[in-house]
Coordinates of N, CA and C in Angstrom, one line a residue:
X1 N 0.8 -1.1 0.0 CA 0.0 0.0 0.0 C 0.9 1.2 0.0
X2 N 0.4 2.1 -1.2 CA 1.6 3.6 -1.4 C 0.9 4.4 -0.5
X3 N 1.7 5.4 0.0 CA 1.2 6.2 1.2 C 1.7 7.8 0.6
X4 N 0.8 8.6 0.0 CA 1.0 9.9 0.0 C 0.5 10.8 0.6
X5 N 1.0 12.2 0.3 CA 0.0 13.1 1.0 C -0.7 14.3 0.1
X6 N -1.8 14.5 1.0 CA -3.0 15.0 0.4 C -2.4 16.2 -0.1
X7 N -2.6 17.1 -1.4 CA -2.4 17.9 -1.3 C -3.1 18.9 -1.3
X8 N -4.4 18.5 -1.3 CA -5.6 19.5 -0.9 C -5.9 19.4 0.4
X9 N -5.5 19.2 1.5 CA -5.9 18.9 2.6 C -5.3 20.4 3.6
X10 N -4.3 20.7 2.5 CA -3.2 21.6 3.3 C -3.4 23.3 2.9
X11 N -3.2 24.0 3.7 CA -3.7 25.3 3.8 C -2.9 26.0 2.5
X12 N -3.1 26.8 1.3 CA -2.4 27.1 0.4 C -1.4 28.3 0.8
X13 N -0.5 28.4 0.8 CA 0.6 30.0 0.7 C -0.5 30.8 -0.3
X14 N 0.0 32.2 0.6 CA -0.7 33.3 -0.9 C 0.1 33.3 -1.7
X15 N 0.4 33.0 -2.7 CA 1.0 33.1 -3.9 C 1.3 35.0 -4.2
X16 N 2.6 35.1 -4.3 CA 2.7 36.9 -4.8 C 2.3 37.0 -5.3
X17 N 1.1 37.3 -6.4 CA 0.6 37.7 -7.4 C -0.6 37.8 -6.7
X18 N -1.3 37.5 -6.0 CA -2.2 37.3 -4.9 C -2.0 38.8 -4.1
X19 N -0.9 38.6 -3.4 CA -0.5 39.9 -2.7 C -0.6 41.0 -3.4
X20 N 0.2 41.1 -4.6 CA 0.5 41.9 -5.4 C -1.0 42.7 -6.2
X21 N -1.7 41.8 -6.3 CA -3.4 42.0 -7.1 C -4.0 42.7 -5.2
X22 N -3.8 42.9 -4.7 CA -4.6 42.9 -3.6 C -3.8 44.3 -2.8
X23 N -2.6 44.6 -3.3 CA -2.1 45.6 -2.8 C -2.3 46.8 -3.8
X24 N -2.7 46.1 -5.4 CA -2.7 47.1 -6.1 C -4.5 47.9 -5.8
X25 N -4.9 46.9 -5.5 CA -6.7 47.1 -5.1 C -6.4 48.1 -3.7
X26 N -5.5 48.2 -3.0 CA -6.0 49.0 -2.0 C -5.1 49.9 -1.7
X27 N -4.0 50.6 -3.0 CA -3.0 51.2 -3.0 C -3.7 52.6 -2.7
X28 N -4.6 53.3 -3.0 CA -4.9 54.8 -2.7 C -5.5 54.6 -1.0
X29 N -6.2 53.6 -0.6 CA -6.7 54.1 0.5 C -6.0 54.8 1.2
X30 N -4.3 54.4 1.7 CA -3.8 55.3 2.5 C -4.0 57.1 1.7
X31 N -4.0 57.3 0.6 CA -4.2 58.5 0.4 C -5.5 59.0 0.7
X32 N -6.5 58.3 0.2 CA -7.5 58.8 0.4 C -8.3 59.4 1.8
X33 N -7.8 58.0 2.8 CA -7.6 58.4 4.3 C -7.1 59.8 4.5
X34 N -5.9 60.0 4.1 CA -5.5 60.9 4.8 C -6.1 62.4 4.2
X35 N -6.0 62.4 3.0 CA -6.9 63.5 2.3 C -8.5 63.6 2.8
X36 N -9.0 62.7 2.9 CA -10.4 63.2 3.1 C -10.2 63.5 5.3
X37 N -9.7 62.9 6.3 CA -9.5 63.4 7.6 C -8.7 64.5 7.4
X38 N -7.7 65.0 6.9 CA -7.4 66.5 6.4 C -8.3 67.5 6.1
X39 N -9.1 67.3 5.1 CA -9.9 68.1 4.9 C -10.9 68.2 5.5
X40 N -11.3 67.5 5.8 CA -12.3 67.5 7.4 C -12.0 68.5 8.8
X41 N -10.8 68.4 8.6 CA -10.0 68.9 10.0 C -9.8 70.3 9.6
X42 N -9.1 70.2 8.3 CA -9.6 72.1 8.0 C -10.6 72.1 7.8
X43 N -11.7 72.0 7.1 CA -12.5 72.5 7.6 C -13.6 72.9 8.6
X44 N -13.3 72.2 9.5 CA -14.2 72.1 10.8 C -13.1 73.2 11.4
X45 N -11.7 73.0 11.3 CA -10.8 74.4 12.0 C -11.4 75.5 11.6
X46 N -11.7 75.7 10.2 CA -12.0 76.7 9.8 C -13.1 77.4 10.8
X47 N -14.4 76.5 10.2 CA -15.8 77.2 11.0 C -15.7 77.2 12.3
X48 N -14.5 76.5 13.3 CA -15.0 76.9 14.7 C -13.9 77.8 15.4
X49 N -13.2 78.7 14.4 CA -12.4 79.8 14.7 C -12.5 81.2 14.5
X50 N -13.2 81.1 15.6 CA -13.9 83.0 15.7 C -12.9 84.0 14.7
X51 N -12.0 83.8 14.6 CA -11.2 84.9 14.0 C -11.1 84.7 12.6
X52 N -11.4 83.4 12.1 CA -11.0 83.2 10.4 C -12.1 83.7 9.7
X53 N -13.2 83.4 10.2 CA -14.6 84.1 9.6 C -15.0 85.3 9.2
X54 N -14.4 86.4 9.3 CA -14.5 87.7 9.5 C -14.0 88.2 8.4
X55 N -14.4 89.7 8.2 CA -13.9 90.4 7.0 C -12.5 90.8 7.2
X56 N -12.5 91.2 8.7 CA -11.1 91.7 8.7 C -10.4 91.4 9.9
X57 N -9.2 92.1 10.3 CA -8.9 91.8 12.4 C -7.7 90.7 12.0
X58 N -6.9 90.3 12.7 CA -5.8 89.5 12.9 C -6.2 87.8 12.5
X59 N -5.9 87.3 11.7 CA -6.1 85.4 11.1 C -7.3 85.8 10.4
X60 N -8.2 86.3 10.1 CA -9.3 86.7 9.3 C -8.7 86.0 7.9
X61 N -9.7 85.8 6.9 CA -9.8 85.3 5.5 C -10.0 86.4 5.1
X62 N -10.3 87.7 5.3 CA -10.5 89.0 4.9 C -8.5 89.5 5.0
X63 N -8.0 89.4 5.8 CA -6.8 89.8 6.3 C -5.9 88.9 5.2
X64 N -5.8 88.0 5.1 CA -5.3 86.6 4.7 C -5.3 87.0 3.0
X65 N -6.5 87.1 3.0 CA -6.8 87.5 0.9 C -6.3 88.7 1.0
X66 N -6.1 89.4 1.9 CA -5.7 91.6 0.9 C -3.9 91.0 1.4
X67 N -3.8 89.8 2.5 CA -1.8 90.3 2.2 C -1.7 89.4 1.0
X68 N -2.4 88.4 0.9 CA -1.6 87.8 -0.9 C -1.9 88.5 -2.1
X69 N -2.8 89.6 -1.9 CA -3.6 90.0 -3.3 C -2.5 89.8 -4.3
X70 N -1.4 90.6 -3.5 CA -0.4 91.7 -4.7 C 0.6 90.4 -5.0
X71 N 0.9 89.4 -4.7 CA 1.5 88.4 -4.9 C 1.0 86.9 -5.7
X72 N -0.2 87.4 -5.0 CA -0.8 85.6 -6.2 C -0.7 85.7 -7.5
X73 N -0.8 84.0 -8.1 CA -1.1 84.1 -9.3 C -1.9 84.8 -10.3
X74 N -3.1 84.8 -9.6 CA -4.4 85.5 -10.2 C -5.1 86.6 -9.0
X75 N -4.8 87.5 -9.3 CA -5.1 88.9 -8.5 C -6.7 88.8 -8.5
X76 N -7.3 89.0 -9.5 CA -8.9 88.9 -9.7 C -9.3 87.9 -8.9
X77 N -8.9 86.7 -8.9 CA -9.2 85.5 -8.0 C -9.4 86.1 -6.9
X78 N -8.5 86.6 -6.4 CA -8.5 87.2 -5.2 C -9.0 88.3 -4.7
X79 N -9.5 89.2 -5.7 CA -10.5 90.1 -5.8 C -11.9 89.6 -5.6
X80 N -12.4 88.8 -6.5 CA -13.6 87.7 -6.3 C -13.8 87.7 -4.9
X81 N -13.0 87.3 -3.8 CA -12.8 86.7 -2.3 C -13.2 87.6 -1.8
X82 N -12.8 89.0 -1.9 CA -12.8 90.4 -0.9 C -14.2 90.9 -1.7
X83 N -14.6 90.7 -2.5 CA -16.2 91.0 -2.5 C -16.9 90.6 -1.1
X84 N -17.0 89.7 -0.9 CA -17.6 88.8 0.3 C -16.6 88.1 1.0
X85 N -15.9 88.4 2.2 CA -14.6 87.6 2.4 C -15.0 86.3 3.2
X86 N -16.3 87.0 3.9 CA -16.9 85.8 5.1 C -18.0 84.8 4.1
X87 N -18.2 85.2 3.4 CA -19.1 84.3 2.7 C -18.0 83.3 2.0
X88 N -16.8 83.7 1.4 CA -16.1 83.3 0.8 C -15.2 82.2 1.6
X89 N -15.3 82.5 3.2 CA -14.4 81.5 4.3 C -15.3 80.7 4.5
X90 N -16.6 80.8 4.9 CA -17.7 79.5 4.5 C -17.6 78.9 3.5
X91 N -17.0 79.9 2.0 CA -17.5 78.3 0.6 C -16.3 77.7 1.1
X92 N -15.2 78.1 1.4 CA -13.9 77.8 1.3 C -14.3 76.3 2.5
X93 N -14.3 76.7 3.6 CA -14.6 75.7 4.9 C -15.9 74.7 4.5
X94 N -16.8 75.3 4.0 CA -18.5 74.3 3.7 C -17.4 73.4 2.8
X95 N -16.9 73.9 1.6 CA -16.5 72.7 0.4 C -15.6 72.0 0.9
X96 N -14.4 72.6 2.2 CA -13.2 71.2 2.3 C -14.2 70.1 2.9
X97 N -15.0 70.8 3.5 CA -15.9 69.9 4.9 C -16.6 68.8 3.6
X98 N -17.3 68.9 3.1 CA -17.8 68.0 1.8 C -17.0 67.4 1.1
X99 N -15.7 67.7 0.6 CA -14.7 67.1 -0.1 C -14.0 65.8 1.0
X100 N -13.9 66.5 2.0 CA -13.4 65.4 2.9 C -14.2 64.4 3.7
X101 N -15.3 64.1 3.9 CA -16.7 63.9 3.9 C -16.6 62.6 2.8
X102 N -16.7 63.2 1.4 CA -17.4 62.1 0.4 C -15.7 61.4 0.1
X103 N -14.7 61.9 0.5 CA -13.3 61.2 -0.1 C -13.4 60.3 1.1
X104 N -13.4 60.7 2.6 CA -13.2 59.9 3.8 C -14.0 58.1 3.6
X105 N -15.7 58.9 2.7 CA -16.4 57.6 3.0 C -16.8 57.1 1.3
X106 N -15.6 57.3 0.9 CA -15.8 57.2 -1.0 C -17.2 57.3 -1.6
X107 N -17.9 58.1 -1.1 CA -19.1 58.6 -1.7 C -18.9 59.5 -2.8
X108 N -19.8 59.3 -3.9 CA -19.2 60.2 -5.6 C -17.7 60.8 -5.1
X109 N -16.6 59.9 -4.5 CA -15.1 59.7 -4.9 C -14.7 60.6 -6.0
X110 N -15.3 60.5 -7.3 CA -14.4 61.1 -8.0 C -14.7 62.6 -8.0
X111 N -16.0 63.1 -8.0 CA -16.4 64.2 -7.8 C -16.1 65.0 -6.6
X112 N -15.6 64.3 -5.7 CA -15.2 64.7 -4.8 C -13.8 65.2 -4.4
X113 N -12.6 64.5 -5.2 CA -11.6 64.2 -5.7 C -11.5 65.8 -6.7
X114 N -11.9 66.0 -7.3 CA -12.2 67.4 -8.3 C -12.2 68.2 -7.2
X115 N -13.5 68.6 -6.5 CA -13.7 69.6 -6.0 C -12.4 69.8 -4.7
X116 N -11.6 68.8 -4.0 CA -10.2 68.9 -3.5 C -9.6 69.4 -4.1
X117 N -9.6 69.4 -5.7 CA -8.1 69.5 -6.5 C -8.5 70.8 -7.0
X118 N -9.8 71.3 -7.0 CA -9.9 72.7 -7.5 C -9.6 73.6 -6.1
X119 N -10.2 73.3 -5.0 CA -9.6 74.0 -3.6 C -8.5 74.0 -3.6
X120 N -7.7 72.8 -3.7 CA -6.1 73.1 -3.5 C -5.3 74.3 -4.7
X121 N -6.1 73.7 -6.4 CA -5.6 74.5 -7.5 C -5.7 76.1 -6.9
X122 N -6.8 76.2 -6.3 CA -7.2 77.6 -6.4 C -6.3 78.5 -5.1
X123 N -6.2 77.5 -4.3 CA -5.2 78.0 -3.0 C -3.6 78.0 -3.4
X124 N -3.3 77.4 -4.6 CA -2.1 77.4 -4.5 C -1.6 78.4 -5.7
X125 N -3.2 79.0 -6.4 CA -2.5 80.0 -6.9 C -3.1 81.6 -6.7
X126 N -3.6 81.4 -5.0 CA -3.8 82.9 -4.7 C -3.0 82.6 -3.5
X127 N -3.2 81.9 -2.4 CA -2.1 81.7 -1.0 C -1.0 81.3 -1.0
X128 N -0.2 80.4 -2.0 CA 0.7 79.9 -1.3 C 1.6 80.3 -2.8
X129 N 1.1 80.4 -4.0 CA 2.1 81.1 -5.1 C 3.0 81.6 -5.2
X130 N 3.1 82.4 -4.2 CA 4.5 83.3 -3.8 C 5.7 82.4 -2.9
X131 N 5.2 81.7 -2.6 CA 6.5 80.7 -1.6 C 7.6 80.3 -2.6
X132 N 8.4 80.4 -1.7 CA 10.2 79.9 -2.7 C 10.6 79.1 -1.8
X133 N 11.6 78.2 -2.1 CA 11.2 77.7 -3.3 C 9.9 77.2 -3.7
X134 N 9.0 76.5 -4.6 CA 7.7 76.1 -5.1 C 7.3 75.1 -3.7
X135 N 8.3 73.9 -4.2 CA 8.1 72.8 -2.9 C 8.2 72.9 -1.5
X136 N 8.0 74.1 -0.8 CA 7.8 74.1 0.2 C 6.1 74.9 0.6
X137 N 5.2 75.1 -0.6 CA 4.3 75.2 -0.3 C 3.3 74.0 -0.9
X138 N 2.5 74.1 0.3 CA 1.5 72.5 0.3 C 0.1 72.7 -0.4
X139 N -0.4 73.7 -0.8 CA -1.3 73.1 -1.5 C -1.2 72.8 -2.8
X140 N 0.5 73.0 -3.7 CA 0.9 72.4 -5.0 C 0.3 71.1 -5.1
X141 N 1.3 70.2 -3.6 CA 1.2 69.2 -3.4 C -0.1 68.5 -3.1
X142 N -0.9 69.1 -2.2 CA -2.1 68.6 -2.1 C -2.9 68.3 -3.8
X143 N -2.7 69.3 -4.8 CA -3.2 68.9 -5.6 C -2.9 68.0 -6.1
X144 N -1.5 67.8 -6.5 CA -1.3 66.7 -7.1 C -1.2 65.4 -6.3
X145 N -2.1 65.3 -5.2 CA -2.3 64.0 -4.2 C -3.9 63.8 -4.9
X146 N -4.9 64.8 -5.1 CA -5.8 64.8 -5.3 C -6.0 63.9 -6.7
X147 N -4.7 64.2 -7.7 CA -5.5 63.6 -8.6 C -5.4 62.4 -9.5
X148 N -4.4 61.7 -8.8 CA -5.2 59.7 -8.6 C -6.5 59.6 -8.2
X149 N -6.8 60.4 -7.4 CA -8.1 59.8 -6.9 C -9.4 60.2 -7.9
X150 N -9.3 61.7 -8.4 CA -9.8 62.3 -9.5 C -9.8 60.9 -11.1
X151 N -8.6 60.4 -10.8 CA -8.9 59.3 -12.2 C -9.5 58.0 -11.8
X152 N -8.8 57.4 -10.1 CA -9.4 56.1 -10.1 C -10.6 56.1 -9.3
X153 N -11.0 57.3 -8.7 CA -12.1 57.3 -7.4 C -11.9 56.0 -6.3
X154 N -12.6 55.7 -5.9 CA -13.0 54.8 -4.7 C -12.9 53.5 -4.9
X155 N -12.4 52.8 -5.0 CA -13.0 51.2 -5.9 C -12.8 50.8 -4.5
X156 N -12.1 50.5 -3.3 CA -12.5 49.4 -2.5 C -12.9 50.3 -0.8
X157 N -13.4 49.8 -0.2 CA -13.9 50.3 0.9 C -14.5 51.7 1.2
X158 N -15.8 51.8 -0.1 CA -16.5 52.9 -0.3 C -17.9 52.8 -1.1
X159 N -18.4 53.8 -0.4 CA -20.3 53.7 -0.5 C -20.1 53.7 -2.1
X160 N -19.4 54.4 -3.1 CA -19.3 54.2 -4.4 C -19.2 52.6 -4.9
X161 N -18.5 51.6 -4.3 CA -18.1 50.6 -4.7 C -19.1 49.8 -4.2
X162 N -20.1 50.2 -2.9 CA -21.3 49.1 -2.3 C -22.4 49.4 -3.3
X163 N -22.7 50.9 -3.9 CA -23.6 51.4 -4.4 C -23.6 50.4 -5.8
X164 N -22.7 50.3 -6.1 CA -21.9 49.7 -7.8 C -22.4 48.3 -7.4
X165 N -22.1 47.8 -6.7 CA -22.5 46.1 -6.3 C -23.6 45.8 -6.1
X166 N -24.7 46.7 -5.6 CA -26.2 46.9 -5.3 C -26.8 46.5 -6.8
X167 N -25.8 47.8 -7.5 CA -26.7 47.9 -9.4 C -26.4 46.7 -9.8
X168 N -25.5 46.5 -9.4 CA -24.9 45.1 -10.5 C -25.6 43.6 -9.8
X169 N -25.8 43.8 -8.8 CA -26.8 42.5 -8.0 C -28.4 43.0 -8.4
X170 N -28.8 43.5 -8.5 CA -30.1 44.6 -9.0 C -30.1 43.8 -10.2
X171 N -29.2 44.4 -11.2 CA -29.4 44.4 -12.4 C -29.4 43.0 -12.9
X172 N -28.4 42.5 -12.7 CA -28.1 40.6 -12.7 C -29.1 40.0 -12.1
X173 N -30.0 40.2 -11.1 CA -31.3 39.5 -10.3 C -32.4 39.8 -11.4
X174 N -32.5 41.0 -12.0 CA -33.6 41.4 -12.8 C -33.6 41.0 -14.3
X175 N -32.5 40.7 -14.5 CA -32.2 40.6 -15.9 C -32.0 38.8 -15.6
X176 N -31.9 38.2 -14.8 CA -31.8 36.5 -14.9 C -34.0 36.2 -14.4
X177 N -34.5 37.3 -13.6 CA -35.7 36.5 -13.5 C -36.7 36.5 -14.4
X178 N -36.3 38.3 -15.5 CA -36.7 38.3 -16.5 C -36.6 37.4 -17.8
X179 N -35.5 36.4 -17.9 CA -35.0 35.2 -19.1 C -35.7 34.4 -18.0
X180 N -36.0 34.1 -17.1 CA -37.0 33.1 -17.0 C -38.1 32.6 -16.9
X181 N -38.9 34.1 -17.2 CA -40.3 34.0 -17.6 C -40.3 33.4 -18.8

């Protein structure tokens, strides 16, 4: 009697390609994590700091837009802002709070993803434009964090990807009970 051993009996190694398929599936979350609890955090800084809200006075958004006027990229941008400075620190604070909101919990991800990369575009060419060298000011960088996520959005551990699984279980349930009438 030959005596071998089972080789289905035995627990399999992950195979690298395994690892590798599975790390490329959850390569942005660290980004996205940290982008969307950032923008959360400014934002919420923003609206609960008596002093950023205001037209004018010391850390004001009023204060903040008339010292970069003469320095940013786009002056008029900046002019836009000082029409309404406090209305303008709410869009600024309401939109990170939203951006970071739908990135945190991959909800419309990509759209979300945009509206980050246009707050950072737009901060980095009225606030921080003038910094020298370029790479020491962060909302360059923030943009260009923003926009992997702007191309791949949310695909794993996000209401975008449960919502997508719903339609496609939806759709596949309705379209197999329909072929069997």
């Amino acid at each position: 009697m030959a005596h071998g051993i089972r080789t289905d009996s035995h627990t399999k190694r992950p195979r690298w390609d395994d690892w590798r398929q599975s790390a490329t599936r959850y390569a942005l979350l660290p980004l996205r994590i940290f982008l969307g609890v950032t923008f959360i955090y400014a934002g919420l800084d923003k609206l609960t700091d008596s002093s950023f809200i205001r037209a004018d006075g010391v850390g004001s958004i009023g204060e903040m837009m008339e010292g970069v006027r003469d320095i940013s990229a786009i002056p008029a941008l900046v002019d836009l802002s000082l029409k309404n400075p406090v209305g303008f620190g709410y869009a600024i604070a309401l939109g990170e709070l939203a951006v970071g909101i739908g990135t945190l919990l991959g909800l419309f991800a990509r759209i979300a993803a945009l509206g980050g990369a246009l707050i950072s575009l737009s901060l980095w060419l009225t606030v921080s434009w003038s910094t020298e060298p370029y790479y020491y000011g962060n909302d360059l960088v923030y943009l260009m964090a923003w926009l992997p996520l702007v191309l791949a959005g949310a695909s794993v551990l996000s209401l975008d990807a449960l919502l997508a699984a719903r339609r496609s279980n939806s759709w596949g349930s309705t379209r197999h009970s329909a072929s069997e009438h």
